[in-house]
Amino acid sequence: MSIYVIGHKIPDSDSICGAIALAHLKNEIGEKAIPARLGELSPETQFIIDRFGFEAPLLKMNYAGEKVYIVDHTEKTQAPDDIDEATIVGIVDHHKLGDLTSSTPLECWIRPVGCSNTIIKMMYDFYKVDIPKDIAGIMMCAILSDTVLFKSPTTTTADRRAVEDLALIAGIPDYEALAMEMFKVKSAVEGTPVRELVLRDFKDFNMNGHKVGIGQLEVIDISVFDSIKSELMADITNLKAEGNRHTLILLLTDIMKEGSELILVSDDEKLIKSAFNLEDNSSNWLDGVLSRKKQIVPPLQGAFNS
Amino acid sequence: MSIYVIGHKIPDSDSICGAIALAHLKNEIGEKAIPARLGELSPETQFIIDRFGFEAPLLKMNYAGEKVYIVDHTEKTQAPDDIDEATIVGIVDHHKLGDLTSSTPLECWIRPVGCSNTIIKMMYDFYKVDIPKDIAGIMMCAILSDTVLFKSPTTTTADRRAVEDLALIAGIPDYEALAMEMFKVKSAVEGTPVRELVLRDFKDFNMNGHKVGIGQLEVIDISVFDSIKSELMADITNLKAEGNRHTLILLLTDIMKEGSELILVSDDEKLIKSAFNLEDNSSNWLDGVLSRKKQIVPPLQGAFNS
């Protein structure tokens, strides 16, 4: 019976490239594995897999009765809806430990690094399996995306070292140029429906019993959003209501200015603002904030638990 | 700030030896760590640490505001009562993934092997840190205990290989003789208060909202229990009521005959027996069953979820 290797809902590049890279490794060590995905590819991810000649992994939403290897999350809200009826055989992740549980012993490769693909690189090293050139390319791009070319505070020495190794294998010494090309694709928001933008990189969290949705858009110049900010605000208000969420936050991240503007609707706006020391009437610019995982989720979790 | 390395409540040899071995490794790689414990040592564990000249780790029950590294479990019921107020920085475990969560990214070294100390051995190898002779000795004993000298179905090649490496480092080629010595200590139940026996290796699980306690006593000859079986039955009945448990199971495991007798009290005895295909009036002997983790918990979990 094959194992399905899957990232999270609304997959990002780490989820898709990680599923492909990990499924290849599993097959190499004699465990039949199929990469799959829980949603459409973002323009950035499409750019990466086109660049290295891959097809999108199988789109598959239901896993009851199947074996699954989870990539890039441990949250039930981000996993397949029927995950409780599947057997989780393993998890690779770099986030806080969420509420996924398993019914049998499993393997978890979880590390506080910038990207799941950095950990998958460690797994290739552990099993002494050579990484093919094209797989090295997509793994490298996933790490450059998740760490925002090493600017994100989630970046570790392990991420930098992994990118350097993978760049050598992929034969792409100038990986910074490739990263900038990738970020340009990501920054092209004009003409995209607002809902598609909001959901492009969106995750739901369970915070002390409250459903909190957090989207993030990383661009080279945040001014691209100036003309559509009221549309974005209207859309997150709708999306909050549709999903019975307590709070919905959209982070507009400027990777060159290295900070994020936070737009939000919440049943308790005061609580959310207090989590980031924002005054009632201040602008919502958070200087130096690039990482949802490290700079947004923990203070929010703290605010909800207090 | 030091990290406390702690096993589970009612610590077994894996929890205690693992805390000592992992704290040593962490100190060697520059992270200050202190081994600690959540309860008294079993006679087996006392034998091991005496044999290799260690003191019992610090007895400490409260961890609010502290950093902790968890060994040998991922279940809230087995963790410190105030674990939600601590920061979990890492987990080493070999069980199913339980309901512990963290508020920040962490490392998890979880593998489906026979013993947490087998994974700690992998961590020493990963960090290229030499294992001192005495620490190799306690790690080896923990693996021999958890795998019942490789008889348990949880045993993997990784466990055997770890024991062989550790036996070399510890300078104990005849590790089987040491294991039998250890099992003799474990089998000496005469004169021990019944409650102490029941709680010697006892774990609570959350099964679909029900609290299920499962104790296990591994001995060389199960007939040592013949004269106290009614006392054991009376005591688990009391213990079930005291903890508002749905079910309380005690496994009497004969490591030579390689099977377990199951004694139990439950709000739904039929459900429990059906999980193990036991007839209503049959004896409760389960041939070949040595592992709570692999042969008792999964079918029970299945029965509670169905």
Coordinates of C-alpha atoms in Angstrom, one line a residue:
Chain A
M1 CA 0.0 0.0 0.0
S2 CA 1.4 3.4 -1.0
I3 CA 1.9 6.2 1.4
Y4 CA 0.5 9.6 0.3
V5 CA 2.9 12.5 1.1
I6 CA 0.8 15.6 1.6
G7 CA 1.4 19.2 2.7
H8 CA -1.3 21.5 4.2
K9 CA -4.5 22.9 2.7
I10 CA -3.9 25.9 0.5
P11 CA -0.5 24.5 -0.2
D12 CA 2.5 26.8 -0.4
S13 CA 5.8 26.0 -2.1
D14 CA 7.2 24.2 1.0
S15 CA 4.1 21.9 1.0
I16 CA 4.3 21.0 -2.7
C17 CA 8.1 20.8 -3.1
G18 CA 8.3 18.9 0.2
A19 CA 5.8 16.4 -0.9
I20 CA 7.6 15.7 -4.2
A21 CA 11.1 15.6 -2.5
L22 CA 10.0 13.4 0.4
A23 CA 8.0 11.0 -1.8
H24 CA 11.1 10.5 -3.9
L25 CA 13.2 9.8 -0.9
K26 CA 10.7 7.3 0.5
N27 CA 10.6 5.5 -2.9
E28 CA 14.5 5.4 -2.9
I29 CA 14.5 3.7 0.5
G30 CA 11.9 1.1 -0.6
E31 CA 8.7 2.6 0.7
K32 CA 6.2 3.2 -2.1
A33 CA 5.1 6.9 -1.8
I34 CA 3.0 9.2 -4.0
P35 CA 3.1 13.0 -3.6
A36 CA -0.3 14.7 -3.4
R37 CA -1.8 18.1 -2.6
L38 CA -4.9 19.5 -0.9
G39 CA -5.5 22.5 -3.2
E40 CA -4.4 24.6 -6.2
L41 CA -0.8 25.8 -6.7
S42 CA 0.1 29.4 -6.1
P43 CA 1.7 31.3 -8.9
E44 CA 5.0 31.1 -7.1
T45 CA 4.8 27.3 -6.7
Q46 CA 3.8 26.9 -10.4
F47 CA 6.8 29.0 -11.3
I48 CA 9.1 26.7 -9.3
I49 CA 7.8 23.4 -10.6
D50 CA 7.7 24.7 -14.2
R51 CA 11.3 25.9 -13.8
F52 CA 12.5 22.4 -12.9
G53 CA 10.2 20.4 -15.1
F54 CA 7.8 18.8 -12.6
E55 CA 4.1 18.2 -12.8
A56 CA 1.8 19.3 -10.0
P57 CA 1.3 16.5 -7.5
L58 CA -2.0 14.6 -7.5
L59 CA -5.0 16.6 -6.3
K60 CA -6.6 14.4 -3.6
M61 CA -8.8 15.6 -0.7
N62 CA -9.9 12.3 1.0
Y63 CA -7.6 9.9 2.8
A64 CA -9.8 7.6 4.9
G65 CA -8.2 4.2 5.1
E66 CA -4.9 5.5 3.6
K67 CA -1.5 5.9 5.0
V68 CA -0.3 9.5 4.9
Y69 CA 3.0 11.3 5.6
I70 CA 2.3 14.9 6.6
V71 CA 4.5 17.8 5.5
D72 CA 4.7 21.3 6.9
H73 CA 2.0 21.3 9.6
T74 CA 0.6 19.5 12.7
E75 CA -2.7 21.3 12.8
K76 CA -6.0 19.5 12.2
T77 CA -7.5 22.6 10.6
Q78 CA -4.7 22.4 7.9
A79 CA -4.9 18.6 7.4
P80 CA -7.4 16.6 5.3
D81 CA -10.9 16.7 6.7
D82 CA -10.9 12.9 7.2
I83 CA -7.4 12.7 8.7
D84 CA -8.8 10.9 11.8
E85 CA -9.7 8.0 9.5
A86 CA -6.2 7.8 8.0
T87 CA -3.1 6.4 9.4
I88 CA -0.4 9.0 9.9
V89 CA 2.9 7.3 9.5
G90 CA 5.1 10.3 9.7
I91 CA 5.4 14.1 10.0
V92 CA 8.0 16.6 8.8
D93 CA 7.4 20.1 10.1
H94 CA 9.0 23.3 11.4
H95 CA 6.1 24.9 13.3
K96 CA 4.8 24.7 16.8
L97 CA 3.3 21.3 17.7
G98 CA -0.4 21.4 16.9
D99 CA -3.4 19.2 17.7
L100 CA -2.9 16.3 15.2
T101 CA -2.7 13.0 17.0
S102 CA -2.0 9.4 15.7
S103 CA -3.3 6.0 16.8
T104 CA 0.0 4.2 16.2
P105 CA 3.7 5.0 16.7
L106 CA 5.1 7.1 13.9
E107 CA 8.1 9.1 12.9
C108 CA 8.3 12.9 13.4
W109 CA 11.1 15.0 12.0
I110 CA 10.2 18.3 13.5
R111 CA 12.9 21.0 13.9
P112 CA 12.8 24.8 14.7
V113 CA 14.2 25.8 11.3
G114 CA 13.0 28.0 8.5
C115 CA 11.6 25.4 6.2
S116 CA 10.4 21.8 6.0
N117 CA 12.6 21.2 3.0
T118 CA 15.7 21.9 5.2
I119 CA 14.6 19.0 7.3
I120 CA 13.9 16.8 4.2
K121 CA 17.5 17.6 3.2
M122 CA 18.6 16.3 6.6
M123 CA 16.6 13.1 5.9
Y124 CA 18.3 12.6 2.6
D125 CA 21.6 12.9 4.4
F126 CA 20.5 10.5 7.2
Y127 CA 19.5 7.9 4.7
K128 CA 22.6 8.6 2.5
V129 CA 20.4 9.0 -0.6
D130 CA 21.6 11.3 -3.4
I131 CA 19.3 14.2 -4.3
P132 CA 18.6 14.4 -8.0
K133 CA 19.4 17.8 -9.6
D134 CA 15.8 18.8 -10.3
I135 CA 14.6 17.9 -6.8
A136 CA 17.5 19.8 -5.3
G137 CA 16.2 22.8 -7.3
I138 CA 12.7 22.7 -6.0
M139 CA 13.9 22.1 -2.4
M140 CA 16.2 25.1 -2.6
C141 CA 13.4 27.3 -3.9
A142 CA 11.1 26.2 -1.1
I143 CA 13.7 27.2 1.5
L144 CA 14.4 30.5 -0.2
S145 CA 10.7 31.2 -0.3
D146 CA 10.0 30.2 3.4
T147 CA 13.0 32.1 4.7
V148 CA 12.4 35.1 2.3
L149 CA 16.0 34.8 1.1
F150 CA 17.3 34.4 4.7
K151 CA 15.7 37.6 5.8
S152 CA 13.0 36.0 8.0
P153 CA 13.9 35.6 11.7
T154 CA 13.0 31.9 11.3
T155 CA 16.2 31.4 9.3
T156 CA 18.8 29.2 10.9
T157 CA 22.3 28.1 9.9
A158 CA 20.8 24.8 8.8
D159 CA 18.7 26.6 6.2
R160 CA 21.6 28.5 4.8
R161 CA 23.8 25.4 4.7
A162 CA 21.0 23.4 3.0
V163 CA 20.5 26.0 0.3
E164 CA 24.3 26.1 -0.3
D165 CA 24.4 22.3 -0.7
L166 CA 21.3 22.2 -2.9
A167 CA 22.5 25.1 -5.1
L168 CA 25.7 23.1 -5.8
I169 CA 23.7 19.9 -6.6
A170 CA 21.2 21.9 -8.8
G171 CA 24.0 23.7 -10.5
I172 CA 22.6 27.2 -9.7
P173 CA 25.4 29.1 -8.0
D174 CA 23.5 32.4 -8.3
Y175 CA 20.4 31.4 -6.3
E176 CA 19.7 34.9 -5.2
A177 CA 18.8 35.9 -8.8
L178 CA 16.4 32.9 -9.0
A179 CA 14.9 34.0 -5.6
M180 CA 14.3 37.5 -6.9
E181 CA 12.6 36.1 -10.0
M182 CA 10.4 34.0 -7.8
F183 CA 9.5 37.0 -5.6
K184 CA 8.6 39.0 -8.6
V185 CA 6.1 36.3 -9.7
K186 CA 4.7 36.4 -6.1
S187 CA 4.4 40.2 -6.2
A188 CA 2.2 40.3 -9.4
V189 CA -1.1 40.8 -7.7
E190 CA -2.8 43.1 -10.3
G191 CA -5.8 41.5 -12.0
T192 CA -6.1 38.7 -9.4
P193 CA -9.5 38.4 -7.8
V194 CA -9.3 39.7 -4.2
R195 CA -10.6 36.4 -2.7
E196 CA -7.8 34.5 -4.5
L197 CA -5.2 36.9 -3.0
V198 CA -6.6 36.5 0.5
L199 CA -6.5 32.7 0.3
R200 CA -3.2 32.5 -1.5
D201 CA -1.3 31.7 1.7
F202 CA -3.9 31.3 4.4
K203 CA -4.0 29.1 7.5
D204 CA -6.6 28.5 10.2
F205 CA -5.5 28.0 13.8
N206 CA -7.4 26.8 16.9
M207 CA -6.5 29.3 19.6
N208 CA -7.9 28.3 23.0
G209 CA -11.1 27.1 21.2
H210 CA -11.4 30.1 18.8
K211 CA -10.9 29.7 15.1
V212 CA -8.4 32.3 13.9
G213 CA -7.5 32.6 10.2
I214 CA -4.3 34.3 9.2
G215 CA -3.3 35.0 5.6
Q216 CA -0.1 36.5 4.3
L217 CA 1.0 38.1 1.1
E218 CA 4.7 38.7 0.6
V219 CA 5.6 41.2 -2.0
I220 CA 8.6 43.2 -3.1
D221 CA 6.8 46.5 -2.7
I222 CA 3.7 46.7 -0.4
S223 CA 2.4 49.8 -2.3
V224 CA 0.8 47.4 -4.9
F225 CA -2.0 46.9 -2.3
D226 CA -2.8 50.7 -1.9
S227 CA -5.5 50.7 -4.5
I228 CA -7.3 47.5 -3.3
K229 CA -7.0 47.9 0.5
S230 CA -10.7 48.6 0.9
E231 CA -11.6 45.6 -1.2
L232 CA -9.3 43.4 0.8
M233 CA -10.9 44.7 4.0
A234 CA -14.4 43.9 2.7
D235 CA -13.4 40.4 1.6
I236 CA -11.8 39.4 4.9
T237 CA -14.9 40.6 6.7
N238 CA -17.0 38.2 4.5
L239 CA -14.5 35.4 4.9
K240 CA -14.5 35.7 8.7
A241 CA -18.3 35.4 8.7
E242 CA -18.4 32.5 6.2
G243 CA -16.0 30.4 8.4
N244 CA -17.5 31.4 11.8
R245 CA -14.0 32.7 12.7
H246 CA -13.3 34.7 15.8
T247 CA -10.6 36.7 14.0
L248 CA -9.3 37.1 10.5
I249 CA -5.9 38.7 9.9
L250 CA -4.2 39.5 6.6
L251 CA -0.5 40.3 6.7
L252 CA 0.8 42.4 3.9
T253 CA 4.5 41.8 4.0
D254 CA 7.1 44.0 2.3
I255 CA 10.2 41.8 1.9
M256 CA 12.4 44.7 1.0
K257 CA 11.3 47.1 3.8
E258 CA 11.3 44.0 6.1
G259 CA 8.0 44.5 7.9
S260 CA 4.3 43.8 7.6
E261 CA 1.1 45.8 7.7
L262 CA -1.7 43.9 9.5
I263 CA -5.3 44.3 8.4
L264 CA -7.8 42.5 10.5
V265 CA -11.4 41.9 11.6
S266 CA -12.1 40.4 15.0
D267 CA -14.7 39.8 17.6
D268 CA -12.2 41.3 20.0
E269 CA -10.0 43.7 18.1
K270 CA -8.6 45.1 21.3
L271 CA -7.2 41.7 22.3
I272 CA -5.5 41.2 18.9
K273 CA -4.0 44.7 18.9
S274 CA -2.7 44.3 22.4
A275 CA -0.9 41.1 21.3
F276 CA 1.3 43.3 19.1
N277 CA 1.4 46.4 21.3
L278 CA -0.6 48.3 18.8
E279 CA -2.4 51.5 20.0
D280 CA -6.1 51.8 19.2
N281 CA -5.6 54.4 16.5
S282 CA -2.1 53.7 15.3
S283 CA -1.3 52.4 11.9
N284 CA -0.9 48.6 11.9
W285 CA 2.6 48.5 10.5
L286 CA 4.8 46.0 12.3
D287 CA 8.5 46.8 11.7
G288 CA 10.7 43.7 11.3
V289 CA 7.8 41.3 11.2
L290 CA 8.2 38.8 8.3
S291 CA 7.2 35.5 9.9
R292 CA 3.6 34.4 10.7
K293 CA 4.9 31.4 12.5
K294 CA 7.5 33.1 14.7
Q295 CA 6.2 36.6 15.1
I296 CA 2.4 36.5 14.7
V297 CA 1.1 33.1 16.0
P298 CA 3.0 32.9 19.3
P299 CA 1.9 36.4 20.6
L300 CA -1.6 35.7 19.5
Q301 CA -1.6 32.3 21.1
G302 CA -0.4 34.0 24.3
A303 CA -3.1 36.6 24.1
F304 CA -5.8 34.0 23.7
N305 CA -4.5 31.9 26.5
S306 CA -4.2 34.7 29.0
Chain B
M1 CA 18.1 29.5 31.5
S2 CA 18.5 25.7 31.9
I3 CA 16.3 23.2 30.1
Y4 CA 14.8 20.5 32.3
V5 CA 14.8 17.1 30.6
I6 CA 11.9 15.0 31.9
G7 CA 10.3 11.7 31.2
H8 CA 6.7 10.8 32.1
K9 CA 4.8 10.5 35.4
I10 CA 5.5 7.2 37.2
P11 CA 8.8 7.1 35.4
D12 CA 10.2 3.9 33.9
S13 CA 13.8 3.2 33.1
D14 CA 13.5 4.7 29.6
S15 CA 12.3 8.0 31.2
I16 CA 15.0 8.2 33.8
C17 CA 17.9 6.9 31.8
G18 CA 16.7 9.0 28.8
A19 CA 16.6 12.2 30.9
I20 CA 20.1 11.6 32.2
A21 CA 21.5 10.7 28.7
L22 CA 19.8 13.5 26.8
A23 CA 20.7 16.2 29.4
H24 CA 24.3 15.1 29.1
L25 CA 24.2 15.4 25.3
K26 CA 22.5 18.9 25.5
N27 CA 25.2 20.1 27.9
E28 CA 27.9 18.8 25.5
I29 CA 26.5 20.8 22.6
G30 CA 26.3 23.9 24.7
E31 CA 22.7 24.0 25.9
K32 CA 22.5 23.9 29.7
A33 CA 20.2 21.1 30.8
I34 CA 19.2 19.4 34.0
P35 CA 17.7 15.9 34.2
A36 CA 14.6 15.7 36.3
R37 CA 11.8 13.2 37.2
L38 CA 8.1 13.3 38.0
G39 CA 8.1 10.4 40.5
E40 CA 9.8 7.7 42.4
L41 CA 12.2 5.2 40.8
S42 CA 11.1 1.6 40.2
P43 CA 13.3 -1.1 41.6
E44 CA 14.5 -1.9 38.1
T45 CA 15.5 1.7 37.5
Q46 CA 17.2 2.0 40.9
F47 CA 19.2 -1.2 40.0
I48 CA 20.3 0.4 36.7
I49 CA 21.5 3.7 38.1
D50 CA 23.2 2.0 41.1
R51 CA 24.9 -0.4 38.7
F52 CA 26.5 2.5 36.7
G53 CA 27.0 4.9 39.6
F54 CA 24.4 7.6 39.0
E55 CA 22.2 9.6 41.4
A56 CA 18.5 9.8 40.8
P57 CA 17.6 12.9 38.8
L58 CA 16.1 15.9 40.6
L59 CA 12.5 15.2 41.8
K60 CA 10.5 18.2 40.5
M61 CA 6.8 18.4 39.7
N62 CA 6.2 22.0 38.6
Y63 CA 7.5 23.6 35.5
A64 CA 5.5 26.8 35.0
G65 CA 7.8 29.4 33.3
E66 CA 10.5 26.8 32.6
K67 CA 11.9 25.3 29.4
V68 CA 11.3 21.6 29.2
Y69 CA 12.5 18.8 26.9
I70 CA 10.1 15.9 27.0
V71 CA 11.2 12.2 26.9
D72 CA 9.2 9.1 26.2
H73 CA 5.6 10.5 25.8
T74 CA 3.4 13.1 24.0
E75 CA 0.4 12.7 26.3
K76 CA -0.9 15.5 28.5
T77 CA -2.0 13.0 31.2
Q78 CA 1.6 11.8 31.5
A79 CA 3.2 15.2 31.5
P80 CA 3.6 17.7 34.4
D81 CA 0.2 19.1 35.5
D82 CA 1.3 22.7 34.6
I83 CA 2.9 21.8 31.2
D84 CA 0.7 24.4 29.5
E85 CA 2.6 27.1 31.4
A86 CA 6.0 25.7 30.4
T87 CA 7.8 26.1 27.0
I88 CA 8.3 22.7 25.4
V89 CA 11.6 23.0 23.4
G90 CA 11.8 19.4 22.3
I91 CA 10.4 15.9 22.5
V92 CA 12.0 12.5 22.1
D93 CA 9.5 9.7 21.9
H94 CA 8.6 6.4 20.3
H95 CA 4.8 6.2 21.0
K96 CA 1.8 7.3 19.0
L97 CA 1.4 11.1 18.8
G98 CA -0.7 12.3 21.7
D99 CA -2.3 15.6 22.7
L100 CA 0.6 17.7 23.9
T101 CA 0.9 20.9 21.9
S102 CA 3.4 23.7 22.0
S103 CA 3.2 27.5 21.5
T104 CA 6.4 27.9 19.6
P105 CA 8.4 25.9 17.1
L106 CA 10.3 23.0 18.7
E107 CA 12.3 19.9 17.8
C108 CA 10.7 16.4 17.8
W109 CA 12.7 13.3 17.4
I110 CA 9.9 10.7 17.3
R111 CA 10.5 7.3 15.7
P112 CA 8.6 4.0 15.7
V113 CA 11.3 2.1 17.5
G114 CA 11.4 0.1 20.7
C115 CA 12.8 2.7 23.1
S116 CA 13.4 6.4 23.4
N117 CA 17.1 5.7 24.3
T118 CA 17.5 4.2 20.8
I119 CA 16.6 7.6 19.4
I120 CA 18.9 9.4 21.9
K121 CA 21.7 7.2 20.6
M122 CA 20.8 8.5 17.0
M123 CA 21.0 12.1 18.4
Y124 CA 24.5 11.5 19.9
D125 CA 25.5 10.2 16.4
F126 CA 23.9 13.2 14.6
Y127 CA 25.7 15.7 16.8
K128 CA 28.9 13.5 16.7
V129 CA 29.2 13.5 20.5
D130 CA 31.0 10.6 22.3
I131 CA 28.8 8.7 24.7
P132 CA 30.6 8.2 28.1
K133 CA 30.9 4.6 29.3
D134 CA 28.5 4.9 32.2
I135 CA 25.8 6.7 30.1
A136 CA 26.1 4.0 27.4
G137 CA 25.4 1.5 30.2
I138 CA 22.1 3.1 31.3
M139 CA 21.0 3.7 27.8
M140 CA 21.6 0.1 26.9
C141 CA 19.7 -1.1 30.0
A142 CA 16.7 1.1 29.1
I143 CA 16.6 -0.4 25.6
L144 CA 16.9 -4.0 26.9
S145 CA 14.1 -3.2 29.4
D146 CA 11.7 -1.5 26.9
T147 CA 12.2 -4.2 24.2
V148 CA 12.2 -7.1 26.8
L149 CA 15.6 -8.2 25.5
F150 CA 14.3 -7.9 21.9
K151 CA 11.3 -10.1 22.5
S152 CA 8.8 -7.3 22.2
P153 CA 7.2 -6.8 18.8
T154 CA 8.2 -3.1 19.1
T155 CA 11.8 -4.1 18.6
T156 CA 13.5 -2.8 15.5
T157 CA 16.9 -3.3 13.8
A158 CA 17.7 0.2 15.2
D159 CA 17.2 -1.0 18.8
R160 CA 19.5 -4.1 18.3
R161 CA 22.1 -2.0 16.6
A162 CA 22.0 0.6 19.3
V163 CA 22.4 -2.0 22.1
E164 CA 25.4 -3.6 20.2
D165 CA 27.1 -0.2 19.9
L166 CA 26.3 0.8 23.5
A167 CA 27.5 -2.6 24.9
L168 CA 30.8 -2.1 23.1
I169 CA 31.2 1.5 24.6
A170 CA 30.1 0.3 28.1
G171 CA 32.4 -2.7 27.9
I172 CA 29.7 -5.2 28.6
P173 CA 29.7 -7.8 25.8
D174 CA 27.4 -10.2 27.8
Y175 CA 24.5 -7.8 27.9
E176 CA 22.0 -10.6 28.0
A177 CA 23.2 -11.7 31.5
L178 CA 22.8 -8.1 32.7
A179 CA 19.3 -8.0 31.2
M180 CA 18.3 -11.2 33.1
E181 CA 19.7 -9.7 36.3
M182 CA 17.5 -6.7 35.7
F183 CA 14.4 -8.7 35.0
K184 CA 15.0 -10.7 38.2
V185 CA 14.9 -7.4 40.2
K186 CA 11.7 -6.5 38.3
S187 CA 10.1 -9.9 39.1
A188 CA 10.6 -9.6 42.9
V189 CA 7.0 -8.6 43.8
E190 CA 6.7 -10.4 47.1
G191 CA 6.3 -8.1 50.1
T192 CA 5.5 -5.1 47.9
P193 CA 2.2 -3.3 48.7
V194 CA -0.4 -4.1 46.1
R195 CA -1.0 -0.4 45.2
E196 CA 2.8 0.1 44.6
L197 CA 2.7 -2.8 42.2
V198 CA -0.3 -1.5 40.3
L199 CA 1.3 1.9 39.9
R200 CA 4.8 0.6 39.1
D201 CA 4.5 1.1 35.4
F202 CA 1.1 2.8 34.9
K203 CA -0.1 5.3 32.3
D204 CA -3.3 7.1 31.8
F205 CA -4.7 7.7 28.2
N206 CA -7.4 9.9 26.9
M207 CA -9.5 7.7 24.6
N208 CA -12.2 9.6 22.7
G209 CA -12.8 11.6 25.9
H210 CA -12.6 8.7 28.3
K211 CA -9.8 8.3 30.9
V212 CA -8.3 4.8 30.6
G213 CA -5.5 3.7 32.9
I214 CA -3.2 0.8 31.9
G215 CA -0.6 -0.7 34.2
Q216 CA 1.8 -3.4 33.3
L217 CA 4.0 -5.7 35.4
E218 CA 6.6 -7.7 33.5
V219 CA 8.0 -10.7 35.3
I220 CA 10.0 -13.8 34.5
D221 CA 7.2 -16.1 35.8
I222 CA 3.6 -14.9 36.0
S223 CA 2.7 -17.4 38.7
V224 CA 4.2 -15.0 41.3
F225 CA 0.8 -13.2 41.1
D226 CA -1.4 -16.3 41.8
S227 CA -1.6 -15.7 45.5
I228 CA -2.4 -11.9 45.2
K229 CA -4.7 -11.8 42.2
S230 CA -7.8 -11.0 44.2
E231 CA -6.0 -8.2 46.1
L232 CA -4.9 -6.8 42.7
M233 CA -8.4 -6.9 41.4
A234 CA -9.7 -5.1 44.5
D235 CA -7.1 -2.5 44.2
I236 CA -7.6 -1.7 40.5
T237 CA -11.4 -1.3 41.3
N238 CA -10.5 1.3 43.9
L239 CA -8.0 3.0 41.7
K240 CA -10.5 3.2 38.9
A241 CA -13.0 5.0 41.2
E242 CA -10.5 7.3 42.7
G243 CA -9.4 8.7 39.3
N244 CA -12.9 8.7 37.7
R245 CA -11.6 6.4 35.1
H246 CA -13.8 4.7 32.5
T247 CA -11.5 1.6 32.4
L248 CA -8.6 0.3 34.4
I249 CA -6.5 -2.5 32.9
L250 CA -3.5 -4.3 34.5
L251 CA -1.3 -6.4 32.2
L252 CA 0.5 -9.3 33.9
T253 CA 3.2 -10.0 31.4
D254 CA 5.2 -13.2 31.4
I255 CA 8.4 -12.4 29.5
M256 CA 9.5 -16.1 29.2
K257 CA 6.1 -17.5 28.1
E258 CA 5.8 -14.3 25.9
G259 CA 2.2 -13.3 26.7
S260 CA 0.1 -11.3 29.1
E261 CA -2.9 -11.9 31.3
L262 CA -5.2 -9.0 31.3
I263 CA -7.2 -8.1 34.5
L264 CA -9.6 -5.2 34.2
V265 CA -12.5 -3.2 35.6
S266 CA -14.5 -1.1 33.1
D267 CA -17.8 0.8 32.7
D268 CA -18.0 -1.2 29.4
E269 CA -16.3 -4.5 29.9
K270 CA -17.8 -5.9 26.7
L271 CA -16.2 -3.1 24.7
I272 CA -12.8 -3.8 26.2
K273 CA -13.0 -7.5 25.7
S274 CA -14.2 -7.1 22.1
A275 CA -11.1 -5.0 21.4
F276 CA -9.0 -8.1 22.0
N277 CA -11.4 -10.7 20.7
L278 CA -11.9 -12.2 24.2
E279 CA -15.0 -14.2 24.8
D280 CA -17.2 -13.3 27.7
N281 CA -16.2 -16.2 29.9
S282 CA -12.8 -17.0 28.5
S283 CA -9.6 -16.6 30.4
N284 CA -8.0 -13.2 29.7
W285 CA -4.6 -14.6 28.5
L286 CA -3.3 -12.9 25.4
D287 CA -0.7 -15.0 23.7
G288 CA 2.2 -13.1 22.2
V289 CA 1.2 -9.8 23.7
L290 CA 4.1 -8.1 25.4
S291 CA 3.7 -4.4 24.3
R292 CA 1.2 -2.0 25.8
K293 CA 2.1 0.5 23.2
K294 CA 1.8 -1.7 20.1
Q295 CA -0.6 -4.4 21.1
I296 CA -2.9 -2.9 23.7
V297 CA -3.3 0.8 23.1
P298 CA -4.1 0.7 19.3
P299 CA -6.9 -1.9 19.5
L300 CA -8.4 -0.1 22.5
Q301 CA -8.2 3.3 20.8
G302 CA -9.9 1.7 17.8
A303 CA -12.7 0.3 20.0
F304 CA -13.3 3.6 21.7
N305 CA -13.4 5.5 18.4
S306 CA -15.8 3.1 16.6

